[in-house]
PDB file of C-alpha atoms in Angstrom:
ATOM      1  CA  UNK A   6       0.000   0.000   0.000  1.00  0.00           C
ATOM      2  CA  UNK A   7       1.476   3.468  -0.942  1.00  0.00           C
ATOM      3  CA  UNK A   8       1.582   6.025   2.281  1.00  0.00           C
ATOM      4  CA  UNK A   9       2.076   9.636   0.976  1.00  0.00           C
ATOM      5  CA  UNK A  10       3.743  11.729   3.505  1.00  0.00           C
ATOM      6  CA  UNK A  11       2.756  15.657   3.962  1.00  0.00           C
ATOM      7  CA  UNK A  12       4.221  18.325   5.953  1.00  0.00           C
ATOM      8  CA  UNK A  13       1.305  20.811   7.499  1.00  0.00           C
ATOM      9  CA  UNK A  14       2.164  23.868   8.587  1.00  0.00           C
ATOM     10  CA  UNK A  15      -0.177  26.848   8.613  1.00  0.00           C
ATOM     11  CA  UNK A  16       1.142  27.961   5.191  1.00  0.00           C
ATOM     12  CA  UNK A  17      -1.388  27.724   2.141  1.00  0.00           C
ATOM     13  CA  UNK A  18       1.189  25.691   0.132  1.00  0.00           C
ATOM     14  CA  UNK A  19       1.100  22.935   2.931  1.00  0.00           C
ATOM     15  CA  UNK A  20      -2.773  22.723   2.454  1.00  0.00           C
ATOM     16  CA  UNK A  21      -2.498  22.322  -1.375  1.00  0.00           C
ATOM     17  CA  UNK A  22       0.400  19.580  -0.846  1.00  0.00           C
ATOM     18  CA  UNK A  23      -2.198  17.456   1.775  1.00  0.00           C
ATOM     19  CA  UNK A  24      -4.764  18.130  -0.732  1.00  0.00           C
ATOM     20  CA  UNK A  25      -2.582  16.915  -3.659  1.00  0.00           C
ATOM     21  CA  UNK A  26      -1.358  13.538  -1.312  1.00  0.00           C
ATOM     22  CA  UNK A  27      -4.808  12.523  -0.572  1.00  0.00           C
ATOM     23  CA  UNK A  28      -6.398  13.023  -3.483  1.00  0.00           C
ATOM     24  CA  UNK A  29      -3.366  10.565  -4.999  1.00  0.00           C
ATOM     25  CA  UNK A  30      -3.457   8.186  -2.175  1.00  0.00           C
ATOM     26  CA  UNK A  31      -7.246   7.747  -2.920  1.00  0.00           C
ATOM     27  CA  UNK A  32      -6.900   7.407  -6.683  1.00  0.00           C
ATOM     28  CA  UNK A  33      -4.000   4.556  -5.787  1.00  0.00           C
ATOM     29  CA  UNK A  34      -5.791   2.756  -2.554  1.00  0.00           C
ATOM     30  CA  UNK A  35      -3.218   4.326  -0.369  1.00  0.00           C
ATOM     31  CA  UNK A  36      -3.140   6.069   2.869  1.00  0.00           C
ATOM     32  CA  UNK A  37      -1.616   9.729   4.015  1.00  0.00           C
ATOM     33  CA  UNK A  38      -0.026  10.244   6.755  1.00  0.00           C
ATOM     34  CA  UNK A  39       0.398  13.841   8.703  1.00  0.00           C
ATOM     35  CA  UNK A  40       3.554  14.923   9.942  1.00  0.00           C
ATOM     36  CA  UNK A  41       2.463  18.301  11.954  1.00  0.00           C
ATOM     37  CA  UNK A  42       6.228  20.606  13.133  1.00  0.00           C
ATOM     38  CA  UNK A  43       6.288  22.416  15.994  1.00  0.00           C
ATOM     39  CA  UNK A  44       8.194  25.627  15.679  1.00  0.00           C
ATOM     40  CA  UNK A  45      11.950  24.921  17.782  1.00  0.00           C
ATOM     41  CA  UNK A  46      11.538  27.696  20.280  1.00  0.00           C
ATOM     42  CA  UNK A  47      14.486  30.074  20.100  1.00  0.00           C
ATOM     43  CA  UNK A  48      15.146  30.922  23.922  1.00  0.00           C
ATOM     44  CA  UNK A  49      14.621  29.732  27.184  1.00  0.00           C
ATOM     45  CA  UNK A  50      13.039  31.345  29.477  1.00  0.00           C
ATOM     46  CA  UNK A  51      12.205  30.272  33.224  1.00  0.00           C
ATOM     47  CA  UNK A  52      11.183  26.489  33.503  1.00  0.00           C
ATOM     48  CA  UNK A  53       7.498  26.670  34.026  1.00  0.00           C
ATOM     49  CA  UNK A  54       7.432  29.786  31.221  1.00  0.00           C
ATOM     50  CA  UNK A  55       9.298  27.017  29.092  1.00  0.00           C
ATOM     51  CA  UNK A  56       7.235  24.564  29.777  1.00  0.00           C
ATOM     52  CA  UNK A  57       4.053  26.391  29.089  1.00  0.00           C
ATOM     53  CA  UNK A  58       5.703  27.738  25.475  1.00  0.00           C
ATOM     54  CA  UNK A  59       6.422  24.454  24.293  1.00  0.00           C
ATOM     55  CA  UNK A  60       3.405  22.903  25.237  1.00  0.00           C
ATOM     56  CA  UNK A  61       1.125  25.612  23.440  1.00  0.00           C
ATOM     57  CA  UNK A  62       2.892  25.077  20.244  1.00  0.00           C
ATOM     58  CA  UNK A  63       2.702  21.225  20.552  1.00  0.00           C
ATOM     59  CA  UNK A  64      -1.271  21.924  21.214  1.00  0.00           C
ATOM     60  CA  UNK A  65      -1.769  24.498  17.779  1.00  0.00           C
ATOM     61  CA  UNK A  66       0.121  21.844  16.207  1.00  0.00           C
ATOM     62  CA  UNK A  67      -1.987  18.971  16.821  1.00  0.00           C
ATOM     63  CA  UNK A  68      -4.831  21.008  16.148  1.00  0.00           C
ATOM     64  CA  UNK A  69      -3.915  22.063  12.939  1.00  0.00           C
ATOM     65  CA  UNK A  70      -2.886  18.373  12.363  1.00  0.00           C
ATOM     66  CA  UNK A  71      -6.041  17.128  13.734  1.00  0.00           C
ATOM     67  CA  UNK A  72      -8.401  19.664  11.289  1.00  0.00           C
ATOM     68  CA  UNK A  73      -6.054  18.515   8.393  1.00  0.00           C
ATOM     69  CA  UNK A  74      -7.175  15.025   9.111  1.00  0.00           C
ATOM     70  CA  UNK A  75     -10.748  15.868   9.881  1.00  0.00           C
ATOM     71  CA  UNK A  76     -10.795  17.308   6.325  1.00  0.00           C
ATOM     72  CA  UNK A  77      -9.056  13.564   4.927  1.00  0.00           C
ATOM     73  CA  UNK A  78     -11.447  11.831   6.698  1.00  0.00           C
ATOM     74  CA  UNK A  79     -14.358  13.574   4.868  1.00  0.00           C
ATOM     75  CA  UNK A  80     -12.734  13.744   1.457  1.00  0.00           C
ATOM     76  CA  UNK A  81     -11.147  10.044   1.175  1.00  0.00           C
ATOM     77  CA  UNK A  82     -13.064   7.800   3.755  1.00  0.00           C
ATOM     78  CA  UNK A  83      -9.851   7.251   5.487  1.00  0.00           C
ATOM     79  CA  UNK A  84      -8.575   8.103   8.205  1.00  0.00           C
ATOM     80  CA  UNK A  85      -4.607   9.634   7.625  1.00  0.00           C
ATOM     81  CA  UNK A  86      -1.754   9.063  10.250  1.00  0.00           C
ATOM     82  CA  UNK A  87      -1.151  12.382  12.468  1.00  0.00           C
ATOM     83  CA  UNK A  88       2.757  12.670  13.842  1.00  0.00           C
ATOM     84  CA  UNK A  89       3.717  15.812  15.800  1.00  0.00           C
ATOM     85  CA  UNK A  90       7.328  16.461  15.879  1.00  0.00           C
ATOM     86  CA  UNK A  91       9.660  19.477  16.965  1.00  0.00           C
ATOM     87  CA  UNK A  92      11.167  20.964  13.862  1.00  0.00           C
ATOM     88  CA  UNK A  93      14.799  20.576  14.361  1.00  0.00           C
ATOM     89  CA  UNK A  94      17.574  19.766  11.867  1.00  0.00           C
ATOM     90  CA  UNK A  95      16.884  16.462  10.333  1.00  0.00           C
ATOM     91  CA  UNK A  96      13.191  15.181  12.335  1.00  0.00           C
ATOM     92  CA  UNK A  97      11.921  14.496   8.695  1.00  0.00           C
ATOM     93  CA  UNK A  98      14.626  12.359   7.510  1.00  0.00           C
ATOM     94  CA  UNK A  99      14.789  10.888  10.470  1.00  0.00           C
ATOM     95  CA  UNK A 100      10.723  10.532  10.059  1.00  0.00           C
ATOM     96  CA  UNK A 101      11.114   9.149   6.610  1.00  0.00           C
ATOM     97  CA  UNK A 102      14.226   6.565   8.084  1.00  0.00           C
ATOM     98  CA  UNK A 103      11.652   5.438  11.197  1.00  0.00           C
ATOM     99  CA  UNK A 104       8.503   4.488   8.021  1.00  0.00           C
ATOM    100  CA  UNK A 105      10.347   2.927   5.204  1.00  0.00           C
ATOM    101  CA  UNK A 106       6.436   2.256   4.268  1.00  0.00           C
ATOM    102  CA  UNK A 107       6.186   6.062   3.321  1.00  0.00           C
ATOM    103  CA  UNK A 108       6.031   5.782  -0.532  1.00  0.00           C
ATOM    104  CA  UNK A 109       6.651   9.468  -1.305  1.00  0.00           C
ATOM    105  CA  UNK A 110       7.613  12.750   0.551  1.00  0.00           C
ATOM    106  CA  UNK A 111       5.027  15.641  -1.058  1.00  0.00           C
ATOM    107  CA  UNK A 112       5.991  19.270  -0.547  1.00  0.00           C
ATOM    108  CA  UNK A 113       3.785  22.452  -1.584  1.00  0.00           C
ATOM    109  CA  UNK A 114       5.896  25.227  -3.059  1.00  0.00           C
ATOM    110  CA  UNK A 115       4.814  28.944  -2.245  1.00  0.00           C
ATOM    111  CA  UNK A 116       2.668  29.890  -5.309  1.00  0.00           C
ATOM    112  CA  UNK A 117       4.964  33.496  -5.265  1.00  0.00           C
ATOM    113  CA  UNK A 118       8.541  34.169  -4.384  1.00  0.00           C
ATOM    114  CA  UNK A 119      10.926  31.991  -3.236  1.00  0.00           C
ATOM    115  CA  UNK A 120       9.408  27.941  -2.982  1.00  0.00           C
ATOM    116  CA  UNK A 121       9.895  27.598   0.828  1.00  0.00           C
ATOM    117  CA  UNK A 122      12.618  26.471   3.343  1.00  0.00           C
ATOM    118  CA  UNK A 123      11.610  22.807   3.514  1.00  0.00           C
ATOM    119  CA  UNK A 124      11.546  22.783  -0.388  1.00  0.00           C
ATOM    120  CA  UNK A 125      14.486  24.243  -0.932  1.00  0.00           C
ATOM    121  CA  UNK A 126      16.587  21.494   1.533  1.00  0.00           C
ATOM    122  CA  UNK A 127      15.035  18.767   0.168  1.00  0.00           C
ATOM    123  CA  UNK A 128      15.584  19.404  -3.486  1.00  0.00           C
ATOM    124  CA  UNK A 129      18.857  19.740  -2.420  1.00  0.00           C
ATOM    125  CA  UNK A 130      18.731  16.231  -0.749  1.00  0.00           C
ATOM    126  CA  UNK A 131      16.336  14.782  -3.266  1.00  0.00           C
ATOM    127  CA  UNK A 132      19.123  12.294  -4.585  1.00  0.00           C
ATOM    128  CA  UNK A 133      19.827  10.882  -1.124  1.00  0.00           C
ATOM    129  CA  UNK A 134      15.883  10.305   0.032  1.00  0.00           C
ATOM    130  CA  UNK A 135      14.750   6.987   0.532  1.00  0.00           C
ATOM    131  CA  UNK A 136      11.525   7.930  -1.324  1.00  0.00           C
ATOM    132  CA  UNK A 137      10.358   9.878  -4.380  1.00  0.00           C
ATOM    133  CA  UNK A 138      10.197  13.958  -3.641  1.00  0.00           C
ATOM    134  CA  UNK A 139       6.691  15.361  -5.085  1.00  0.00           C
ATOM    135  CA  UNK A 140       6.719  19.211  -5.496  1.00  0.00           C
ATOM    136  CA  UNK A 141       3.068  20.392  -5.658  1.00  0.00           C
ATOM    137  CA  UNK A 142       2.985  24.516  -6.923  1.00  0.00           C
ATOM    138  CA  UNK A 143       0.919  26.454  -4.102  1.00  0.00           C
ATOM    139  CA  UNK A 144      -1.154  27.928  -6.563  1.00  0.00           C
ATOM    140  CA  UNK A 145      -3.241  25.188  -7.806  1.00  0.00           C
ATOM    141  CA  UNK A 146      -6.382  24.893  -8.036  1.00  0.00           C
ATOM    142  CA  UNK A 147      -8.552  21.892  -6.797  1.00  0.00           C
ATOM    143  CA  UNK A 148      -9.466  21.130 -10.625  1.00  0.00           C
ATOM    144  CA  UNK A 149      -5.516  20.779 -11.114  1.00  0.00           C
ATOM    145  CA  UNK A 150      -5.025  18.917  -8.634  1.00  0.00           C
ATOM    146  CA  UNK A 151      -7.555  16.381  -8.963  1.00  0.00           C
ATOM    147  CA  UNK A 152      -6.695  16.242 -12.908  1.00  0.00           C
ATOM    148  CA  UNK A 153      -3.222  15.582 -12.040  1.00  0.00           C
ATOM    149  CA  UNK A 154      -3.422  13.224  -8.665  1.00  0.00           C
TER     150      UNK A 154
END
């Protein structure tokens, strides 16, 4: 069974790219699965403070993940796989090392200016990825993207 993996973030690009991987998964019998990143916070402030940061952003994080999957469930029939992670240097290679099931690695590129950080490292690393890299353009429309899924 393919498993299409999709970064959310609150960006529209990430939206189109979920939209793109299940609309593929359901067209090939597979399955998506979510991999929600919580923003690394940059300081540290007193313990409880810290505490109370990180948890917040792991919370908006697993509610955006959990709407993103809400909105799966209604489209495919399936329910997708939700993953929250910290974003630090490498958590999804490291993600795509721990699921060798993950069939492909889809990535929404800003539909103006520059395509995004997490598009521009892993077209850089796109030769070394243990799966295919699929680049969806942010400004798609649902049309496209159900004519090309």
């Amino acid at each position: 069974m393919r498993v299409y993996l999709a970064i959310v973030d609150e960006t529209e690009e990430s939206r189109v790219s979920l939209h793109f991987a299940a609309r593929r998964a359901a067209k090939t019998g597979g399955l998506v699965q979510i991999l929600a990143l919580v923003p690394k916070q940059g300081f540290n402030a007193f313990g409880g403070v810290q505490a109370t940061i990180e948890e917040e952003a792991r919370d908006r994080a697993e509610v955006l993940a959990s709407s993103a999957a809400g909105e799966l469930m209604d489209e495919m029939g399936k329910m997708p796989q939700i993953a929250v992670r910290v974003n630090e240097e490498g958590v999804i290679s490291d993600y795509l090392s721990e699921h060798p099931e993950i069939a492909a690695l889809v990535l929404g590129a800003a539909a103006e200016g520059p395509p995004g950080p997490l598009v521009t490292h892993f077209t850089a690393k796109s030769g070394s990825l243990p799966c295919p890299l699929f680049i969806v353009p942010g400004g798609m429309s649902a049309e496209d993207l159900e004519r090309l899924s």
